[in-house]
Coordinates of C-alpha atoms (C1' of nucleotides) in Angstrom, one line a residue:
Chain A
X518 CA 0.0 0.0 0.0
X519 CA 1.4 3.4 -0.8
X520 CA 1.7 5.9 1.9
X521 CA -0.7 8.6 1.6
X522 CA -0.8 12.2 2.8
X523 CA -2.2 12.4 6.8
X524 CA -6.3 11.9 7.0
X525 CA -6.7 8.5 6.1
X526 CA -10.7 8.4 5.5
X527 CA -12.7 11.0 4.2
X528 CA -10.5 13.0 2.5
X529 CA -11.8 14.2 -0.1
X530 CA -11.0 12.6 -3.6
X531 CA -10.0 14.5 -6.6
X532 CA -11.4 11.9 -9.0
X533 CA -14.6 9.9 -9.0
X534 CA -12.8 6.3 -9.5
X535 CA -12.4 4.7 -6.2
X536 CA -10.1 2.3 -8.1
X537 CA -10.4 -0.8 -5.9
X538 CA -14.1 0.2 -4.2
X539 CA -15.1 -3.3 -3.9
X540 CA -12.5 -5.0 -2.0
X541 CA -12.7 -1.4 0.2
X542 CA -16.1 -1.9 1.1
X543 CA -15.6 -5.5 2.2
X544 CA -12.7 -4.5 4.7
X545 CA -15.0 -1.6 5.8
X546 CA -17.8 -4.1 6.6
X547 CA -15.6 -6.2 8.3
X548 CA -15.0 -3.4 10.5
X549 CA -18.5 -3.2 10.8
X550 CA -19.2 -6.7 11.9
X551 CA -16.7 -6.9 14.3
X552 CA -18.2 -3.8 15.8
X553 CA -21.5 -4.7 16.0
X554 CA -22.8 -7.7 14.2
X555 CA -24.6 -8.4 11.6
X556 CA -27.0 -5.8 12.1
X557 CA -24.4 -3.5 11.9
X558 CA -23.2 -4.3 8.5
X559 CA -25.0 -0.9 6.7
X560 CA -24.6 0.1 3.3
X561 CA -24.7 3.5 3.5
X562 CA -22.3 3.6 5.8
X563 CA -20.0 1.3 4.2
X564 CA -19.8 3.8 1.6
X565 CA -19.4 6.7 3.9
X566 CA -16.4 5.4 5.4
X567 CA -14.9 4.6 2.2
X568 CA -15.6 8.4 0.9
X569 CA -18.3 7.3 -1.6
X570 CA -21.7 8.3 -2.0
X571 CA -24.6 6.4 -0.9
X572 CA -25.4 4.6 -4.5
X573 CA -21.7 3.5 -5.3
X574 CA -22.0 -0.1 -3.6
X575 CA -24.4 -0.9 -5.4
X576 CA -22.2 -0.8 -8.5
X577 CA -20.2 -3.3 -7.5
X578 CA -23.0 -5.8 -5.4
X579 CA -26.8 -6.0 -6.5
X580 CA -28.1 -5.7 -3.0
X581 CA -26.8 -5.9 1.2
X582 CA -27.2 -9.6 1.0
X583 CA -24.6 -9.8 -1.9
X584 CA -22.2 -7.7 -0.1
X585 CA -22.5 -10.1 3.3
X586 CA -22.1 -12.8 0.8
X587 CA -18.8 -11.3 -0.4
X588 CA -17.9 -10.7 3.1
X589 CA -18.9 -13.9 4.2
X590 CA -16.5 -15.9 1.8
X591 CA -13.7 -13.4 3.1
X592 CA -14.1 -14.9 6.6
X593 CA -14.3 -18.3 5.0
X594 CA -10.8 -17.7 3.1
X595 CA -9.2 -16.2 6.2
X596 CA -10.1 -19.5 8.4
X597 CA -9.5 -21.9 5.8
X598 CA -6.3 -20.8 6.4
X599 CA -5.7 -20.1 10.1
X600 CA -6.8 -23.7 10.5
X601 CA -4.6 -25.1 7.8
X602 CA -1.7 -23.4 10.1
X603 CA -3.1 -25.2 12.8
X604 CA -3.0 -28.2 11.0
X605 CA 0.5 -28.5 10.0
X606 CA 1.8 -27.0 13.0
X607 CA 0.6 -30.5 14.8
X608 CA 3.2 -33.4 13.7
X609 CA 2.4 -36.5 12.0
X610 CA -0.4 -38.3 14.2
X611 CA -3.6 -38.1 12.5
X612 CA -5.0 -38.0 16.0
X613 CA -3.0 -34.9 17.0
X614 CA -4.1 -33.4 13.9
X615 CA -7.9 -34.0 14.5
X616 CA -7.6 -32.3 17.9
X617 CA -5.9 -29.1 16.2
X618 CA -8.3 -28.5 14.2
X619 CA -10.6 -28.6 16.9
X620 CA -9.4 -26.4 18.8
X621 CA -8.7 -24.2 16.1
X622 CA -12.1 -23.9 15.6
X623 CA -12.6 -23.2 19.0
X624 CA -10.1 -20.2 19.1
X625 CA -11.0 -18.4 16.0
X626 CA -14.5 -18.5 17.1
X627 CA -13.1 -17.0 20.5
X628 CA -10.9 -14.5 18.8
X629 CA -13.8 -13.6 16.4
X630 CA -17.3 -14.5 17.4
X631 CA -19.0 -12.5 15.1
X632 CA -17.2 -13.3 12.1
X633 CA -18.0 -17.2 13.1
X634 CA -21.4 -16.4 13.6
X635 CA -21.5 -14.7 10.2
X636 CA -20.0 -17.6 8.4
X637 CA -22.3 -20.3 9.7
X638 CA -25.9 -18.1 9.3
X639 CA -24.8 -17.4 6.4
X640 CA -23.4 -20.7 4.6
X641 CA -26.7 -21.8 3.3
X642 CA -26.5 -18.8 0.7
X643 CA -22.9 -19.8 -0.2
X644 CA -21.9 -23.7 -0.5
X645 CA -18.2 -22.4 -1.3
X646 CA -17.7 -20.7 1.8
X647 CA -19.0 -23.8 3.9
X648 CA -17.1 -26.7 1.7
X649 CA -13.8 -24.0 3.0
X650 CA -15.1 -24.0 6.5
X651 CA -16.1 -27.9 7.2
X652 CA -13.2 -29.3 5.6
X653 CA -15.2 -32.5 5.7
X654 CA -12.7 -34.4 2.8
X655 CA -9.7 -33.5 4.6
X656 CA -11.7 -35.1 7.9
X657 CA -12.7 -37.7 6.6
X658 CA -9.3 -38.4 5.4
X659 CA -7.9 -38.0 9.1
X660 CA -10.1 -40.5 10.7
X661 CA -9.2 -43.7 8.3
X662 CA -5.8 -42.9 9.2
X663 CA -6.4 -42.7 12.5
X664 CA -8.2 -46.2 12.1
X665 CA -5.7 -47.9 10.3
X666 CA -3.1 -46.8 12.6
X667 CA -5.0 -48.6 15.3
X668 CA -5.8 -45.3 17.2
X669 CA -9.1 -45.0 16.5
X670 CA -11.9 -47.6 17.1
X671 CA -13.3 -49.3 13.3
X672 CA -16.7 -47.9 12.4
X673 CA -17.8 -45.2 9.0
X674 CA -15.3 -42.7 8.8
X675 CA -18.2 -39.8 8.3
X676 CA -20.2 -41.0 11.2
X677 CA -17.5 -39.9 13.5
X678 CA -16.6 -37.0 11.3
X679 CA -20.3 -35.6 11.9
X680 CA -20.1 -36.6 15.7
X681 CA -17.1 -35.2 15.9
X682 CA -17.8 -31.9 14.0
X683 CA -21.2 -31.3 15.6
X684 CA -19.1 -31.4 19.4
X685 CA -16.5 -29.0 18.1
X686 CA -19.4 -27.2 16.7
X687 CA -21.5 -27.1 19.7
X688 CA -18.4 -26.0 21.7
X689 CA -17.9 -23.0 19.5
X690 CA -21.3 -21.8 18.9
X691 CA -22.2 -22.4 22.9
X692 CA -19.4 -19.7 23.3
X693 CA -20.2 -17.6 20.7
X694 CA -23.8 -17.6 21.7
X695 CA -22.6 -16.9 25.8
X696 CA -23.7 -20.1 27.3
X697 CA -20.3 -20.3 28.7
X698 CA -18.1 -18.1 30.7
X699 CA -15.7 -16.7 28.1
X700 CA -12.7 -16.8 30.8
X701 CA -11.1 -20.5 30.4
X702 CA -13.4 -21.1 27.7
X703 CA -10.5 -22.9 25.7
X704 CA -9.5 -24.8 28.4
X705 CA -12.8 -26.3 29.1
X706 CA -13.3 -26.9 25.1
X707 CA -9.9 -29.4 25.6
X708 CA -11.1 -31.3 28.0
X709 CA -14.2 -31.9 26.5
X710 CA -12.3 -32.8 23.6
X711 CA -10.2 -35.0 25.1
X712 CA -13.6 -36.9 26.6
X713 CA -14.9 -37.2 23.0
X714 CA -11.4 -38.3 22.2
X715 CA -10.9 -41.1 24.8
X716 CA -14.7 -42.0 24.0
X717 CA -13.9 -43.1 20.3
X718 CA -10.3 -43.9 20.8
X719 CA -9.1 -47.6 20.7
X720 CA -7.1 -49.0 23.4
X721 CA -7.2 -52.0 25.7
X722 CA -8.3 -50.2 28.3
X723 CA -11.0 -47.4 28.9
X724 CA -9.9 -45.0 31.4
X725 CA -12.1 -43.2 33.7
X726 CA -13.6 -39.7 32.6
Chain B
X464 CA -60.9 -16.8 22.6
X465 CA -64.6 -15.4 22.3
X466 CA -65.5 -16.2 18.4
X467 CA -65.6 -13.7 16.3
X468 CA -67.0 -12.1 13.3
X469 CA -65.6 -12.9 10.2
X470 CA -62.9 -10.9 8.8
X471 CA -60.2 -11.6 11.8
X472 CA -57.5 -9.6 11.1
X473 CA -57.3 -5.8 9.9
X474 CA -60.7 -5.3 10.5
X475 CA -61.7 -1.6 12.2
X476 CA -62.2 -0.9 15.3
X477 CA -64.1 0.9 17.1
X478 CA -62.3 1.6 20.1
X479 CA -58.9 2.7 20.8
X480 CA -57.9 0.2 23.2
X481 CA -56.8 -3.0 22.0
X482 CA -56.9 -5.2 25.1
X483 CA -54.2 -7.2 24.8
X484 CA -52.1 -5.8 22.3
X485 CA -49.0 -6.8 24.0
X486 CA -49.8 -10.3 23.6
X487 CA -51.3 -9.7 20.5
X488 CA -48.1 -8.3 19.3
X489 CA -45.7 -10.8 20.6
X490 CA -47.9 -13.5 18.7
X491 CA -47.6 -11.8 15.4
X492 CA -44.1 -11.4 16.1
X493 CA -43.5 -15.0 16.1
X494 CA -45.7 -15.3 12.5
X495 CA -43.2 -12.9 11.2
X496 CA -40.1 -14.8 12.6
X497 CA -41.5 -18.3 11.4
X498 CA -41.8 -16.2 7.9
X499 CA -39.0 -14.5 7.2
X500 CA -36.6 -14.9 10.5
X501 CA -35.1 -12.6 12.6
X502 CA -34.8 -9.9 10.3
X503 CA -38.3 -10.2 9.3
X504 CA -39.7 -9.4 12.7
X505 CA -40.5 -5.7 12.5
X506 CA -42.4 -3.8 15.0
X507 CA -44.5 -1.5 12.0
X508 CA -45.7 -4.7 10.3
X509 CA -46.6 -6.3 14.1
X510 CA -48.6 -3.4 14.7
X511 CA -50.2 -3.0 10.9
X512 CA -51.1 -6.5 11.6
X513 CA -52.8 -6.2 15.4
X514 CA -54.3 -3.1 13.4
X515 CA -53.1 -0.8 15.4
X516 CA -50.9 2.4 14.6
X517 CA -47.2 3.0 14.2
X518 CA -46.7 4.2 18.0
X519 CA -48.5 1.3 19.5
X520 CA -46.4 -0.9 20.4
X521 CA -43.7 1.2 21.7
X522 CA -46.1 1.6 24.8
X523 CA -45.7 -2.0 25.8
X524 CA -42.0 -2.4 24.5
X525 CA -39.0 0.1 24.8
X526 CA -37.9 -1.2 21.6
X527 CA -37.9 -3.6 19.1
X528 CA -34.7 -5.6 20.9
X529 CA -37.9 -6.2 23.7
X530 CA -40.1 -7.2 21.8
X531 CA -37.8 -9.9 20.0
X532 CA -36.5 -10.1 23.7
X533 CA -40.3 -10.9 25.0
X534 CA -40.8 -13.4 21.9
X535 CA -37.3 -15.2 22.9
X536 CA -39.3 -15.5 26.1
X537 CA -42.1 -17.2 24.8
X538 CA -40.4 -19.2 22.7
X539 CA -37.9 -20.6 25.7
X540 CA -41.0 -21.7 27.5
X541 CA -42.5 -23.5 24.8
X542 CA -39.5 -24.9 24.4
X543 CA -39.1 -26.3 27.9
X544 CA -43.1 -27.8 28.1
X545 CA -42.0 -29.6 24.8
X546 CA -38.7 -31.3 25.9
X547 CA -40.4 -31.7 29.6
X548 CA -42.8 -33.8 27.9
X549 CA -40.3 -36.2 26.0
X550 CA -38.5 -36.6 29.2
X551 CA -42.0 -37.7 30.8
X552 CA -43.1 -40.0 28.0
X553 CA -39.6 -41.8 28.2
X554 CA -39.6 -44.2 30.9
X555 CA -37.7 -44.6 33.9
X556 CA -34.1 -44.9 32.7
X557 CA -31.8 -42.0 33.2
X558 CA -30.1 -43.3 30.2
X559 CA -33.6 -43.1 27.8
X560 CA -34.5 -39.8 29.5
X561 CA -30.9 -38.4 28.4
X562 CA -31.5 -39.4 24.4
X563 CA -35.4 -38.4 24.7
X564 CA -33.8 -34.8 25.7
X565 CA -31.6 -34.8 23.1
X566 CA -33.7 -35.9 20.3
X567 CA -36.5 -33.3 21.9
X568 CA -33.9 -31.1 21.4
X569 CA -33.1 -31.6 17.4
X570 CA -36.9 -32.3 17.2
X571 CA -37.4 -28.6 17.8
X572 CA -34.7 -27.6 15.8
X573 CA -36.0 -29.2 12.6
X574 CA -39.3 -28.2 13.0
X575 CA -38.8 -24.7 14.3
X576 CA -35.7 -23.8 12.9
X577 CA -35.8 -19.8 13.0
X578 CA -37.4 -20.1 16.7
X579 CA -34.2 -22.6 17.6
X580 CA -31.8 -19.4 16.1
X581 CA -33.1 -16.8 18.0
X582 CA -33.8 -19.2 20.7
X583 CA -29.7 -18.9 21.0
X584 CA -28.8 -15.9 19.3
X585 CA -31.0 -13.9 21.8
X586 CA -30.2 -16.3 24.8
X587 CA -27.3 -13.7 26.4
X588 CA -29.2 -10.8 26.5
X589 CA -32.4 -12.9 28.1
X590 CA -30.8 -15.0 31.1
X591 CA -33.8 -16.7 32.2
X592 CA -34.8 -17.9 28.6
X593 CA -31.0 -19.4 28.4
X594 CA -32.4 -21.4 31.7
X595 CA -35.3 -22.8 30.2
X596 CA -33.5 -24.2 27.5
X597 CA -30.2 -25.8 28.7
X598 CA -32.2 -27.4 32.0
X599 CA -29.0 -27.8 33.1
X600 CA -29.8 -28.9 36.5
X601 CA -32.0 -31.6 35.5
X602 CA -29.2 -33.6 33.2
X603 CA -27.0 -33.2 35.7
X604 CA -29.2 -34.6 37.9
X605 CA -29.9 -37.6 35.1
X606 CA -26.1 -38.3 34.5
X607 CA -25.3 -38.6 37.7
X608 CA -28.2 -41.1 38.8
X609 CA -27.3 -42.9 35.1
X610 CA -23.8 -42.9 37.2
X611 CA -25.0 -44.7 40.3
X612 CA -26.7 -46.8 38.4
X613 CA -23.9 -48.2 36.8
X614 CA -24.8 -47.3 33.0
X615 CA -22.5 -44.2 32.6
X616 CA -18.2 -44.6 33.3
X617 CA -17.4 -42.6 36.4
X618 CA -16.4 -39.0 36.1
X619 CA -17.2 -35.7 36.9
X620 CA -21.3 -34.7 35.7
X621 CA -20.9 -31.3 34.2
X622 CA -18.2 -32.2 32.1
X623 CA -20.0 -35.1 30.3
X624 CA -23.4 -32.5 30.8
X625 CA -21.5 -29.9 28.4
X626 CA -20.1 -32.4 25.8
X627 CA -23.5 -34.1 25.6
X628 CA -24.8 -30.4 25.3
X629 CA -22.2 -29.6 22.8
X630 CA -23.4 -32.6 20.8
X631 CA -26.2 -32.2 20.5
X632 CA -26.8 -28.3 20.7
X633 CA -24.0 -28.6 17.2
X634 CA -26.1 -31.3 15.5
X635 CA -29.1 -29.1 15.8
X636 CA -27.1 -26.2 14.7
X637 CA -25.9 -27.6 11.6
X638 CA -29.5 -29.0 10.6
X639 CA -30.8 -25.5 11.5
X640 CA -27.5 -23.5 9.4
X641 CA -27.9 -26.2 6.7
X642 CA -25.1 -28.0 6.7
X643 CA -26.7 -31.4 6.7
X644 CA -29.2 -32.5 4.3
X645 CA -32.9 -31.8 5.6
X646 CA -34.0 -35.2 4.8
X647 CA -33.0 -38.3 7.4
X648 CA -31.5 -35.4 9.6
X649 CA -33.3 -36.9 12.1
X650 CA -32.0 -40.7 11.5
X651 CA -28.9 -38.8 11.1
X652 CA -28.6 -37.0 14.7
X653 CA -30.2 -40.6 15.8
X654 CA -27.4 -42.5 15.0
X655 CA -24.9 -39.8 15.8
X656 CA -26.2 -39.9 19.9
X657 CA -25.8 -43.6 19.8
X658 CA -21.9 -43.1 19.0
X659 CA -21.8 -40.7 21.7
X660 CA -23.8 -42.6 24.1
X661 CA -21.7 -45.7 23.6
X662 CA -18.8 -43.9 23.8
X663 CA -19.4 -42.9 27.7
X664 CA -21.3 -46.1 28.4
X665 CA -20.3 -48.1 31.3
X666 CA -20.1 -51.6 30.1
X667 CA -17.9 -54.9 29.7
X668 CA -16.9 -54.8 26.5
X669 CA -17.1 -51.8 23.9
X670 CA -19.2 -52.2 21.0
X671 CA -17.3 -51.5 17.6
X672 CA -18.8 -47.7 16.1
Chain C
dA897 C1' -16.6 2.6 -17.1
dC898 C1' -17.4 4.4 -12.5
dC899 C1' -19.4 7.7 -9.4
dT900 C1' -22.7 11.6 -7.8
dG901 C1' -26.7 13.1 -5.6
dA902 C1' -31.5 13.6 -5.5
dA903 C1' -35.3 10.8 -5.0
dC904 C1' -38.6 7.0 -3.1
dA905 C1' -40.4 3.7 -0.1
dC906 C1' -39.8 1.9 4.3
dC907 C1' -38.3 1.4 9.2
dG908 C1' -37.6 2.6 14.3
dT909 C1' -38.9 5.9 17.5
dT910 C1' -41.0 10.2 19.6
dC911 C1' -44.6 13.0 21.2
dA912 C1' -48.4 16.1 21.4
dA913 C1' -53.1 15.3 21.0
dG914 C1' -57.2 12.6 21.2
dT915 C1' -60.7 9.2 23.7
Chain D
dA1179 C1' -54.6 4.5 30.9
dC1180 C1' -54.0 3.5 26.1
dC1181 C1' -54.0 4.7 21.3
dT1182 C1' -53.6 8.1 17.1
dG1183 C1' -51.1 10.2 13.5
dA1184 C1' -47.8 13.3 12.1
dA1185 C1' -43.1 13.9 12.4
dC1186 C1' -37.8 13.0 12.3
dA1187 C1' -33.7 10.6 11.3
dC1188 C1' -32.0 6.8 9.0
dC1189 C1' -31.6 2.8 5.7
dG1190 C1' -31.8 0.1 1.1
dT1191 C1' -32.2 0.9 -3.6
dT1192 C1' -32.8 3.4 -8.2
dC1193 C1' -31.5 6.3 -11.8
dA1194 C1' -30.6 10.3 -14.7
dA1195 C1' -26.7 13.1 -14.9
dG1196 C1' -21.9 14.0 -14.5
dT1197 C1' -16.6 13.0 -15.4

DNA sequence: ACCTGAACACCGTTCAAGT
DNA sequence: ACCTGAACACCGTTCAAGT
């Protein structure tokens, strides 16, 4: 990014080409999200705080919804990749790997609850953004490892994906949504983890809870 | 309700006191929400539709975060007779109580899917609602007694309570979001409590997933 | 090709005035 | 005590006109 002259935003421009308006107005509602939700994603003032008039978004996306589609995917890209990180961070053992992408989960939806929240209300509208979010292949792919490698018990890989993804799931959202107290949050979301964990995992014996 | 002359809705009155607007308003609110969700519920269309003016309903709710805060309400307590009676028609073990709450649970989700969102996303600012719906007490209650009885592993209550919660409360979720095909969810979330259930089982030997 | 700015319909909310 | 209805600020969206 070139450095620019002191006021940042608003200044008035000289020309009326934004030159990169769209991708501006998907930062801006970002900000907006993070500030105040959904509801607070606005149009208008999307535009305001990128120095355009009220009409110019609407170049650029046919209606709100289109621009919190846009947005959505953004959020969908950015933790595709924070949980890819995660993921190769973790070492070789498919179970290790599993579990950090649980808790990945878990943390970005601490870090960024309303970008979570976003991403999962509104995934129906855009199958791309989920198929990034779910990772259900790569999953999938974890768990027969894990089960040829002895660690996990035999049974259908994607029946203990979908367990496993609607408890990591239900951990998030239940944080997200304030049924838990956000201090030690993450910790409790491991130990739960580790109870699913011990609960499929194979092993001669079953150790207590 | 007294019976009525025909045209129900809309039709003139001749007084200006409604009677039970409030109620009035908070059941329209929840036609709106089934209709178009949480967005949809607007407090000029409530009061077009208890045929009453603009103003209206601002006399019996601050604002419209009350009213969807007074419809959250409502909805927490139907919510709570419907699960209360799953746990009553279930029998006497702890264990078949514990799945009839959890499939009361996804039950409600699939049919009322927009009521089981703002059920949640309204929960923080509406504590008591929050209580009705997690009856926390009571399956802690149930997995300990499934405990004593021999049928669970040994270990501490709540933690088992908030993964069987997390289950469950992410299995609804995704049926709710989307993310699992609307038909056979329910066979779906079925089978997906069973490998839960068996996976914090008490027993001899360990059934294969 | 991209943006302006006035316009329209609609919403949440307020408030003096009615009954 | 409860409701009306006009008003205000604000939003999504459109569109002719500007550059």
């Amino acid at each position: 990014m070139p450095a620019r002259s002191s006021p940042r935003r608003r200044a008035k421009r000289k020309t009326y080409h934004h030159g990169a308006l769209r991708e501006t107005l998907v930062t801006t509602a970002l900000e907006l999200l993070d500030a105040g939700g959904r509801d607070a994603v606005n149009v208008r003032e999307a535009a305001r705080r990128a120095g355009v008039s009220p009409g110019a978004p609407f170049r650029h996306f046919p209606d709100r919804e289109a621009l919190l589609a846009a947005l959505t995917r953004a959020i969908g890209e950015e933790f595709s990749a924070f949980s890819q990180q995660a993921i190769d961070g973790a070492g070789a053992s498919p179970l290790d790997q599993f579990r950090a992408m649980g808790l990945a989960y878990i943390r970005y939806a601490i870090a960024h609850p309303r970008r979570f929240s976003l991403l999962h209300a509104e995934t129906c509208s855009d199958p791309d953004a989920l198929a990034l979010f779910t990772r259900e292949s790569e999953t999938v792919a974890l768990i027969a490892r894990a089960q040829r490698a002895g660690l996990l018990r035999p049974g259908p890989p994607d029946a203990v994906h979908l367990a496993a993804q609607a408890l990591t799931y239900g951990l998030a959202r239940m944080i997200v949504d304030g049924h838990l107290p956000r201090e030690g949050a993450e910790a409790l979301a491991e130990s739960v983890l580790d109870v699913f964990g011990r609960g499929i995992a194979a092993g001669p014996k079953r150790a207590p809870l």
